[in-house]
Amino acid sequence: MDFSILATSYQRMTETTSRIELTNILSDLLKQTPKEFISQVCYMTQGKLHPDFEGIELGIAEKTVSKALQRAYGTDPSKIQELLRKTGDLGDVASQLAKNKSQQALFSERLTVKKVYDTLDEIAKSTGQGSIEVRINKLAALLNSADPIEAKFLVRFVTGKLRLGVADYTVLDALAVAFTGDKKNRNRLEKAYNLTSDLGYVAQLLVGSGIESVDKVKVTVGKPVRPMLAERMDSSEKIIERLSGDAASEYKLDGERVQIHKSFSGQVELYSRRLERITAHFGDVVKAVSTLPAKSLIVEGEVVALDREGKYLPFQELMHRRRKYGVEEAMKNYPVSLNLFDILLQDGKELIDESYSSRRNALEKLYSKSKSSDTISLVPSKRVSSAEEIDKMMEEALSLGCEGLVIKDPRSSYRAGAREFAWIKYKPEYITGVRDTLDLVIVGASYGMGRRAGTFGTFLLAAYDPKADVFRTTTKVGTGFSDSDLEHLTKLLSKYKLETKNPRVDARVAPDVWFEPRVVIEILASEITLSPVYTAGLDSIRKGSGLALRFPKFTGKIRDDKAPEDATTVDELLELYKKQIRQFKSSSAEDEAAIESKRQSA
Ligand code: ATP
């Protein structure tokens, strides 16, 4: 197959603005492609040589390409720079130079797709000393035989700027049209693609053995499955209703998602959320996974950075592990844990069509049979049937440094590549409510547990009621404190410890220790709710209920610039509560208005 067929199709693709026409041009190109090159043509049209997960990247620096142009066309660098300034695109520069040349030398060897693909693949795989020189020579040799359009797309390809606008779905549509005559068959191809993440492989199977064999594609070790994704929802009530009162709730850890494949030969590979191979960054995880008692395996989990005491650290800390050099060093300085949450294949048996419950059982069984390791654990999962249980778990999750929860439908299979309500993510920031920070007074505290046993772990907070000159309680907070915050506060508050509750404090709950209302801290919360436990605004909105904060979090600021009487007042809390209700009503009204206008226009 002549490379010019590819290049002229690419030229037409860059000239169209219509998605349908783009698909048609691609479909025509695929029809003209001999069977044995179909996968290469699919990859190349997306600017690649291999599927992403193989991690073979071409990406030649513009400087190197410019040297290849000098060599191929005998041009000096200043001429190339001048043309680049004029056109702004190195592909156009190559095209221009090839035009000048082709007027002198009309007869040259024709470029074939095979020749171009093989040479580019050699370039991509050339490494080490002298590889730049090899790259320049090989690229120059290709350019030597290229006509102006071929030169343009060769250069755009190697510099990673092909940009034909051909998305995965465009290729799937074009394949369906070209080889089954019906665009509707895209769904069947898409299913196979979701299981293998390899468009070239799906194309080859379709062209070689027909659509029926595409339907039979299975999950395969070594080809990452496109990840199942979560929809978001903003209230635990809605979530539990959506999942028919029965759900599996898991912590949403703030790390990096990995899909881990272990082959029969014992080889372990790790793939990122975007399906890049990231095995080299996580040697410790690879080692730990090798010991799992399964002949072959595909599991998913979240890799999270840990501090010296084994507490989860935020996502940014993990970035120390995503480096090319000094990987060993980083592994020592930034330990991680792998927290498994799904299993897709075990001992050669595909599990993705089984329900969440049954996959979770398989995962737990595997884990219980494995050697204990500091590196691997299971993401906690709890069966819940009420909004209250979800909220309770959310508090726990946040206090451990998680982002929130992922709540899963226990009946659902693993839906590769789909973002649906079978997984629902729930984070405090989705709950629209209080945006401002609140300054509240510490009136009591309870001791921490475990590692935090020596210091206070949660604080009872109050708002100020100036009319009665009293501090009325509104929440307990245990989230957002670093170990040093807790040590500092424990020391600071020791001066203000009391035997009994201060008369200026109005409370219905009893902490381990009471304090004089002196220390003010800054708090963020996602919402103000009603609760019979707290006394701020008691009876103002509903008889027997006061105002409480949902998912309160310490911002890190002790407001020693504020006297306790400068704290947020009960009236301010009431105002915020009413504003929240108004916002909620107006957003529901907007929704209704939108639905009504849609209905009318239909
Ligand atoms: P986000 O930025 O919220 O992580 P996302 O688009 O990367 O979103 P989503 O599918 O929307 O991914 O959310 C699920 C993500 O949450 C997963 O990709 C994974 O990285 C992470 N995660 C953490 N804990 C879990 C868990 N227990 N189950 C599933 N995913 C989890």
XYZ file of C-alpha atoms and ligand atoms in Angstrom:
633
model
C 0.000 0.000 0.000
C 1.451 3.343 -1.037
C 1.955 5.836 1.743
C 0.523 8.483 -0.581
C -2.950 6.945 -0.123
C -2.648 7.593 3.588
C -1.194 11.069 3.132
C -3.866 12.227 0.676
C -6.616 10.909 2.958
C -5.041 12.818 5.848
C -4.966 15.926 3.680
C -8.698 15.556 3.022
C -9.335 14.982 6.723
C -7.599 18.222 7.658
C -9.758 20.069 5.116
C -13.152 18.951 6.365
C -15.093 20.402 9.254
C -17.836 17.791 9.119
C -17.709 14.835 11.508
C -19.723 12.719 9.056
C -17.374 13.480 6.210
C -14.376 12.733 8.418
C -15.836 9.314 9.184
C -16.532 8.714 5.505
C -12.991 9.617 4.445
C -11.612 7.285 7.106
C -14.030 4.556 6.128
C -12.903 4.822 2.464
C -9.277 4.699 3.562
C -9.869 1.571 5.660
C -11.610 -0.123 2.731
C -8.544 0.496 0.564
C -6.233 -0.903 3.225
C -4.984 -4.473 2.783
C -5.912 -6.769 5.693
C -2.377 -7.064 7.011
C -2.021 -3.304 7.489
C -5.394 -2.501 8.993
C -4.163 -2.205 12.581
C -1.166 -0.067 11.598
C -3.408 2.297 9.636
C -5.786 2.591 12.617
C -2.930 3.420 14.984
C -1.234 5.838 12.580
C -4.423 7.769 11.907
C -4.511 8.543 15.618
C -0.877 9.610 15.599
C 0.402 6.413 17.233
C 2.356 3.304 16.299
C 0.972 1.028 19.021
C -1.905 1.118 21.484
C -1.233 3.577 24.339
C -0.793 0.896 26.951
C 2.346 -0.432 25.277
C 4.006 2.837 26.161
C 6.016 3.125 22.943
C 6.165 6.775 22.072
C 7.683 8.376 19.026
C 7.737 12.082 19.984
C 10.839 13.371 18.167
C 11.975 16.815 19.250
C 11.512 19.586 16.660
C 15.249 20.263 16.799
C 15.994 16.695 15.683
C 13.371 16.890 12.934
C 14.858 20.137 11.771
C 18.274 18.424 11.450
C 16.665 15.632 9.409
C 15.176 18.292 7.115
C 18.595 19.878 6.683
C 20.068 16.510 5.795
C 17.272 15.440 3.433
C 17.026 18.699 1.530
C 20.548 20.120 1.943
C 19.028 23.240 3.489
C 20.729 25.417 6.073
C 19.106 25.929 9.509
C 18.404 29.642 8.953
C 16.237 28.838 5.897
C 14.247 26.319 7.961
C 13.825 28.857 10.765
C 12.641 31.475 8.297
C 10.074 29.114 6.746
C 8.947 28.053 10.217
C 8.401 31.683 11.193
C 6.277 32.170 8.082
C 4.180 28.991 8.289
C 4.254 28.203 12.018
C 4.234 24.486 11.245
C 7.208 22.223 10.663
C 5.032 19.934 8.512
C 4.340 22.817 6.131
C 8.062 23.631 6.091
C 8.817 20.017 5.070
C 6.133 20.209 2.387
C 7.636 23.407 0.984
C 11.156 21.963 0.919
C 9.915 18.761 -0.737
C 8.131 20.823 -3.394
C 11.372 22.626 -4.302
C 13.205 19.331 -4.398
C 10.661 17.367 -6.414
C 11.062 19.888 -9.244
C 14.676 18.788 -9.536
C 14.405 15.038 -8.881
C 11.194 13.622 -10.229
C 12.096 9.979 -9.932
C 12.502 8.560 -6.507
C 11.555 5.367 -4.726
C 7.846 5.264 -3.740
C 7.157 5.192 -0.021
C 4.937 2.371 1.213
C 2.924 2.231 4.444
C 5.034 -0.750 5.476
C 8.288 1.089 4.912
C 7.104 4.184 6.796
C 5.614 2.228 9.691
C 8.635 -0.048 10.123
C 11.105 2.834 9.969
C 9.128 4.916 12.474
C 8.898 1.904 14.747
C 12.663 1.469 14.595
C 13.057 5.152 15.412
C 10.658 4.820 18.369
C 12.545 1.858 19.739
C 16.033 3.286 19.263
C 17.526 4.260 22.582
C 20.837 5.053 24.176
C 23.973 6.677 22.866
C 23.929 7.653 19.241
C 20.167 7.171 18.980
C 19.613 10.806 17.959
C 21.945 10.376 15.014
C 20.122 7.158 14.031
C 16.788 8.966 14.235
C 17.983 11.876 12.100
C 19.335 9.534 9.415
C 16.285 7.311 9.255
C 13.874 10.224 9.132
C 15.993 11.985 6.499
C 15.928 8.817 4.376
C 12.111 8.717 4.518
C 11.874 12.421 3.686
C 14.173 11.868 0.755
C 11.554 9.649 -0.884
C 8.520 11.673 0.175
C 6.405 13.899 -2.051
C 5.261 17.232 -0.536
C 2.041 15.898 1.021
C 3.780 12.811 2.393
C 6.573 14.970 3.853
C 4.024 17.196 5.569
C 2.255 14.325 7.329
C 5.471 12.446 8.112
C 6.788 15.465 9.959
C 3.488 16.165 11.698
C 3.362 12.527 12.750
C 6.845 12.358 14.237
C 6.447 15.651 16.097
C 3.139 14.458 17.601
C 1.111 17.074 15.714
C -0.937 14.978 13.304
C -4.184 16.157 14.896
C -6.690 14.835 12.379
C -9.483 14.969 14.938
C -9.964 11.217 14.743
C -11.237 10.098 18.143
C -11.675 6.471 19.192
C -15.345 6.683 18.305
C -14.593 7.993 14.816
C -12.449 4.913 14.145
C -15.161 2.606 15.537
C -17.822 4.284 13.360
C -15.612 4.103 10.286
C -14.827 0.410 10.886
C -18.521 -0.395 11.326
C -19.438 1.389 8.099
C -16.510 0.014 6.088
C -16.775 -3.633 7.055
C -20.345 -4.282 8.165
C -22.156 -1.612 6.148
C -24.092 -0.557 9.265
C -23.029 2.138 11.690
C -25.176 0.526 14.387
C -22.578 -2.224 14.730
C -20.313 0.309 16.334
C -21.710 -0.820 19.721
C -20.463 -4.343 19.159
C -17.022 -3.068 18.226
C -17.049 -0.678 21.144
C -17.687 -3.494 23.585
C -14.598 -5.332 22.341
C -12.631 -2.095 22.478
C -13.697 -1.489 26.099
C -12.380 -4.910 27.029
C -9.012 -4.589 25.263
C -8.309 -0.832 24.832
C -6.805 -1.741 21.480
C -8.465 -0.346 18.343
C -5.922 -1.975 16.031
C -6.616 -5.362 17.523
C -10.394 -4.960 17.189
C -9.986 -3.771 13.576
C -7.793 -6.719 12.673
C -10.204 -9.179 14.229
C -13.132 -7.606 12.376
C -11.414 -7.611 9.002
C -9.814 -11.030 9.474
C -12.630 -13.032 11.084
C -15.829 -10.965 10.977
C -18.063 -9.232 13.502
C -19.081 -12.490 15.230
C -15.539 -13.061 16.426
C -15.438 -9.481 17.689
C -18.444 -10.358 19.878
C -16.426 -13.149 21.445
C -13.571 -10.947 22.654
C -12.700 -11.609 26.274
C -10.770 -9.785 28.925
C -7.098 -10.629 28.381
C -4.114 -10.327 30.659
C -1.788 -7.763 29.064
C -4.568 -5.684 27.496
C -6.013 -3.217 30.011
C -9.767 -3.016 30.406
C -11.169 0.506 29.994
C -12.075 1.560 33.522
C -15.577 1.641 34.935
C -16.340 5.203 36.055
C -18.603 6.855 38.583
C -21.423 9.368 38.264
C -21.690 11.995 40.965
C -24.611 12.713 43.268
C -25.031 15.388 45.882
C -27.099 13.797 48.637
C -27.021 10.555 50.561
C -30.831 10.396 50.462
C -30.854 10.517 46.654
C -28.064 7.940 46.456
C -29.799 5.392 48.614
C -33.048 5.918 46.730
C -31.274 5.515 43.379
C -29.743 2.221 44.550
C -33.102 0.906 45.829
C -32.159 1.029 49.505
C -29.267 -1.429 49.224
C -25.740 -0.337 48.365
C -22.094 -1.082 49.026
C -20.278 1.942 50.318
C -16.502 2.289 49.964
C -13.977 4.962 50.919
C -12.912 7.117 48.004
C -9.169 7.202 48.449
C -7.281 10.157 47.051
C -4.513 8.465 45.121
C -3.912 7.031 41.678
C -6.077 4.342 40.166
C -4.160 1.326 38.903
C -5.225 -1.736 37.007
C -2.872 -4.615 37.683
C -2.350 -7.583 35.387
C -0.512 -10.713 36.441
C 0.102 -13.277 33.708
C 0.423 -17.058 33.941
C 4.175 -16.598 33.613
C 4.135 -14.357 36.694
C 4.772 -11.094 34.869
C 3.079 -8.110 36.529
C 2.115 -4.895 34.726
C 0.449 -1.775 36.140
C -1.735 0.538 34.065
C -2.889 4.037 34.990
C -6.439 5.443 34.808
C -5.518 6.569 31.263
C -4.159 3.097 30.550
C -0.516 4.021 30.313
C 1.915 1.434 31.534
C 3.290 2.672 34.862
C 4.883 -0.545 36.143
C 8.348 0.989 36.440
C 7.213 3.559 39.016
C 5.855 1.073 41.509
C 8.383 -1.721 42.010
C 7.141 -2.211 45.578
C 3.565 -2.751 44.379
C 4.736 -5.198 41.696
C 6.619 -7.192 44.315
C 3.636 -7.309 46.646
C 1.201 -8.297 43.862
C 3.504 -11.138 42.757
C 2.800 -12.863 46.051
C -1.003 -12.897 45.598
C -2.116 -16.520 45.293
C -3.537 -16.511 41.749
C -2.161 -18.025 38.571
C -3.374 -15.067 36.553
C -5.107 -11.957 37.737
C -6.573 -8.569 36.848
C -7.379 -6.377 39.842
C -8.019 -2.702 40.367
C -7.138 -0.481 43.257
C -5.985 2.916 44.362
C -2.322 3.506 45.110
C -1.984 6.002 47.928
C 1.077 7.674 49.427
C 1.605 7.068 53.127
C 3.245 9.161 55.810
C 5.758 7.712 58.264
C 2.957 6.556 60.554
C 1.049 4.877 57.763
C -1.645 7.583 57.339
C -2.985 8.337 53.815
C -1.493 11.415 52.219
C -3.119 13.549 49.520
C -2.724 12.737 45.839
C 0.007 15.357 45.208
C 2.436 13.335 47.356
C 2.216 10.458 44.879
C 3.682 12.603 42.138
C 7.115 12.046 43.684
C 6.791 8.489 42.401
C 5.986 9.461 38.810
C 9.520 10.143 37.685
C 11.866 8.787 35.066
C 15.042 8.807 37.134
C 15.759 8.082 40.771
C 12.856 5.633 40.973
C 14.578 3.494 43.649
C 15.262 6.534 45.792
C 11.665 7.734 45.463
C 10.401 4.291 46.413
C 12.302 4.478 49.702
C 11.353 8.080 50.522
C 7.725 7.947 49.464
C 6.163 4.635 50.480
C 2.754 3.735 49.052
C -0.021 1.286 49.734
C -2.180 -0.490 47.181
C -5.837 -0.562 48.198
C -7.754 -3.054 46.085
C -11.393 -2.456 45.195
C -12.205 -4.743 42.253
C -11.275 -7.978 40.543
C -11.871 -8.547 36.821
C -10.163 -11.871 36.157
C -8.713 -14.670 38.258
C -6.918 -17.855 37.204
C -7.915 -17.270 33.593
C -11.617 -16.840 34.464
C -13.286 -13.611 33.448
C -15.264 -12.053 36.325
C -16.498 -8.808 34.813
C -20.002 -10.080 34.102
C -20.483 -11.140 37.705
C -22.191 -8.824 40.194
C -20.276 -6.464 42.459
C -21.176 -8.681 45.439
C -19.745 -11.759 43.857
C -16.586 -9.952 42.674
C -16.116 -8.493 46.127
C -16.408 -11.991 47.639
C -13.772 -13.253 45.230
C -11.511 -10.327 46.133
C -11.942 -10.907 49.870
C -11.246 -14.606 49.478
C -8.105 -13.945 47.470
C -6.932 -11.383 49.997
C -7.583 -13.623 52.983
C -5.490 -16.365 51.380
C -2.587 -14.071 50.582
C 0.505 -13.518 52.723
C 0.061 -10.475 54.937
C 1.817 -7.469 53.469
C 2.274 -3.850 54.509
C 1.761 -2.783 50.939
C -1.593 -4.351 49.984
C -4.950 -3.934 51.675
C -8.607 -3.957 50.659
C -10.640 -0.757 50.424
C -13.200 -1.079 53.228
C -16.682 -1.861 51.907
C -19.860 -1.683 53.947
C -23.378 -2.695 52.968
C -25.662 0.295 53.691
C -29.404 0.753 53.499
C -29.957 4.304 54.744
C -28.751 7.849 54.169
C -27.678 8.020 57.835
C -25.326 5.052 57.386
C -23.809 6.711 54.328
C -23.301 9.987 56.195
C -21.693 8.179 59.099
C -19.277 6.424 56.789
C -18.551 9.735 55.054
C -17.483 11.262 58.390
C -15.173 8.297 59.016
C -13.744 8.491 55.503
C -13.036 12.220 55.782
C -11.404 11.874 59.177
C -8.992 9.325 57.671
C -7.995 11.697 54.883
C -10.193 10.208 52.124
C -11.975 12.385 49.552
C -15.404 10.962 50.189
C -17.169 7.753 49.214
C -17.832 5.651 46.140
C -21.184 3.960 46.585
C -21.748 0.942 44.384
C -24.705 -1.035 43.147
C -24.157 -4.554 44.532
C -26.091 -6.049 41.613
C -24.077 -4.453 38.832
C -21.506 -6.141 36.635
C -18.207 -4.372 35.861
C -19.240 -1.924 33.127
C -15.969 -1.401 31.239
C -15.543 2.136 29.903
C -18.923 3.320 31.167
C -19.774 6.209 33.472
C -23.076 5.197 34.995
C -24.953 5.256 38.297
C -23.767 1.732 39.180
C -20.913 3.608 40.873
C -21.748 6.909 42.509
C -19.135 9.242 43.892
C -20.089 11.376 46.817
C -17.831 14.143 48.055
C -18.527 17.014 50.494
C -17.867 19.592 47.788
C -20.807 18.294 45.728
C -23.187 19.338 48.483
C -23.972 22.952 47.742
C -24.407 24.846 50.929
C -22.106 26.895 53.061
C -19.305 28.418 51.034
C -17.986 30.830 53.693
C -15.795 29.750 56.547
C -17.185 29.917 60.076
C -15.270 31.005 63.176
C -16.394 28.898 66.108
C -15.402 28.668 69.738
C -14.021 25.481 71.291
C -16.086 24.693 74.398
C -15.188 21.039 74.940
C -13.124 18.149 73.552
C -12.845 14.382 73.587
C -9.652 12.371 73.544
C -8.393 10.770 70.361
C -8.161 7.053 69.817
C -5.218 4.837 68.853
C -2.307 6.835 67.616
C -3.954 10.041 68.804
C -4.660 8.764 72.320
C -2.491 11.378 74.077
C -4.132 14.396 72.475
C -7.653 15.631 71.862
C -9.238 14.126 68.768
C -12.576 15.949 68.398
C -13.715 19.369 69.539
C -17.154 20.601 70.511
C -17.759 23.972 68.885
C -20.204 26.784 69.584
C -21.501 29.942 67.937
C -22.015 33.123 69.930
C -25.464 34.387 70.902
C -24.926 38.082 71.764
C -28.496 38.636 73.016
C -28.032 36.123 75.852
C -24.211 36.418 75.938
C -24.044 32.637 75.667
C -22.146 30.169 73.450
C -24.489 27.649 71.849
C -23.129 24.414 70.430
C -23.437 23.558 66.730
C -20.997 20.776 65.826
C -18.178 18.412 66.705
C -15.138 18.474 64.467
C -12.322 15.940 64.115
C -11.316 16.428 60.478
C -8.609 18.624 58.985
C -6.209 18.553 61.958
C -2.598 17.546 61.448
C -0.808 15.791 64.302
C 1.018 18.998 65.138
C -2.301 20.978 65.130
C -3.651 18.528 67.696
C -0.556 18.746 69.880
C -0.635 22.524 69.727
C -4.351 22.772 70.531
C -4.068 20.276 73.390
C -1.341 22.417 74.952
C -3.166 25.687 74.284
C -6.454 24.457 75.725
C -4.911 22.959 78.870
C -4.949 26.497 80.368
C -8.713 26.709 79.942
C -9.756 23.265 81.259
C -12.768 23.244 83.614
C -14.211 20.721 86.058
C -17.749 21.327 84.822
C -19.443 23.105 81.982
C -18.971 26.872 81.903
C -22.277 28.659 82.714
C -21.978 30.691 79.506
C -22.040 27.478 77.449
C -25.357 26.013 76.340
C -24.952 22.327 75.404
C -26.871 19.067 75.295
C -23.864 16.813 74.708
C -21.079 16.029 77.183
C -17.478 15.918 75.930
C -14.592 14.357 77.931
C -13.355 17.796 78.927
C -14.986 21.252 79.163
C -13.194 24.523 78.455
C -13.677 28.155 79.104
C -14.864 29.557 75.762
C -11.604 31.234 74.681
C -10.136 29.625 71.572
C -11.668 30.370 68.153
C -10.937 28.165 65.139
C -11.919 28.412 61.474
C -14.200 25.754 60.033
C -15.530 24.845 56.589
C -18.699 22.791 56.326
C -20.707 21.552 53.396
C -24.154 22.314 54.754
C -26.208 23.435 57.760
C -28.778 20.890 58.880
C -31.230 20.506 61.753
C -30.387 18.325 64.738
C -31.837 17.740 68.209
C -28.296 17.354 69.591
C -27.180 20.966 69.223
C -28.473 24.139 70.845
C -27.571 26.921 68.372
C -30.876 28.273 67.033
C -32.831 25.691 69.042
C -36.574 25.824 68.201
C -36.012 28.657 65.674
C -36.653 26.559 62.592
C -38.148 23.417 64.044
C -39.335 22.661 67.583
C -36.745 20.600 69.447
C -34.008 21.033 66.802
C -30.980 23.248 66.657
C -28.573 23.982 63.795
C -25.775 21.511 63.053
C -22.936 21.459 60.545
C -22.529 18.696 58.030
C -19.003 17.435 57.305
C -17.195 20.161 59.236
C -13.466 20.492 58.630
C -10.768 22.557 60.341
C -9.128 24.857 57.777
C -5.822 24.932 59.662
C -6.383 28.424 61.108
C -6.596 29.170 64.820
C -8.142 32.633 64.947
C -6.140 34.050 67.830
C -6.907 37.465 66.360
C -10.540 36.951 67.404
C -12.099 37.134 70.839
C -14.783 34.498 71.477
C -17.412 37.237 71.234
C -16.194 37.942 67.677
C -17.074 34.393 66.618
C -19.847 33.593 64.121
C -23.188 34.312 65.772
C -26.239 32.110 66.050
C -28.160 34.637 63.932
C -25.527 34.372 61.212
C -25.928 30.603 61.223
C -29.705 31.005 60.950
C -29.258 33.391 58.012
C -26.938 30.913 56.274
C -29.452 28.128 56.821
C -32.273 30.202 55.297
C -30.077 31.255 52.349
C -29.316 27.618 51.694
C -33.017 26.769 51.618
C -33.706 29.690 49.232
C -30.872 28.528 46.944
C -32.208 25.027 46.967
C -35.719 26.203 46.137
C -34.566 28.456 43.319
C -32.405 25.723 41.791
C -35.314 23.279 41.927
C -37.540 25.945 40.371
C -34.973 26.404 37.608
C -34.966 22.669 37.017
C -38.739 22.668 36.814
C -38.701 25.634 34.433
C -36.149 23.874 32.232
C -38.205 20.692 32.166
C -41.355 22.675 31.338
C -39.694 24.548 28.463
C -38.277 21.290 27.077
C -41.723 19.728 27.319
C -43.309 22.644 25.471
C -40.717 22.708 22.706
C -41.161 18.947 22.248
P -12.154 11.863 40.293
O -11.375 13.042 39.828
O -13.344 12.211 41.141
O -11.300 10.794 40.923
P -12.353 10.361 37.810
O -12.972 10.884 36.564
O -10.880 10.117 37.820
O -12.827 11.287 39.005
P -14.459 8.625 38.510
O -14.807 7.346 37.899
O -15.364 9.726 38.249
O -12.971 8.969 38.128
O -14.344 8.423 40.069
C -13.842 7.239 40.549
C -12.346 7.384 40.821
O -12.155 7.395 42.218
C -11.607 6.169 40.310
O -11.108 6.401 39.027
C -10.510 5.950 41.335
O -9.320 6.585 40.928
C -10.992 6.665 42.571
N -11.356 5.771 43.678
C -10.942 5.904 44.950
N -11.481 4.973 45.746
C -12.272 4.200 44.960
C -13.103 3.072 45.206
N -13.246 2.573 46.409
N -13.761 2.535 44.142
C -13.640 3.060 42.905
N -12.872 4.127 42.626
C -12.187 4.701 43.632
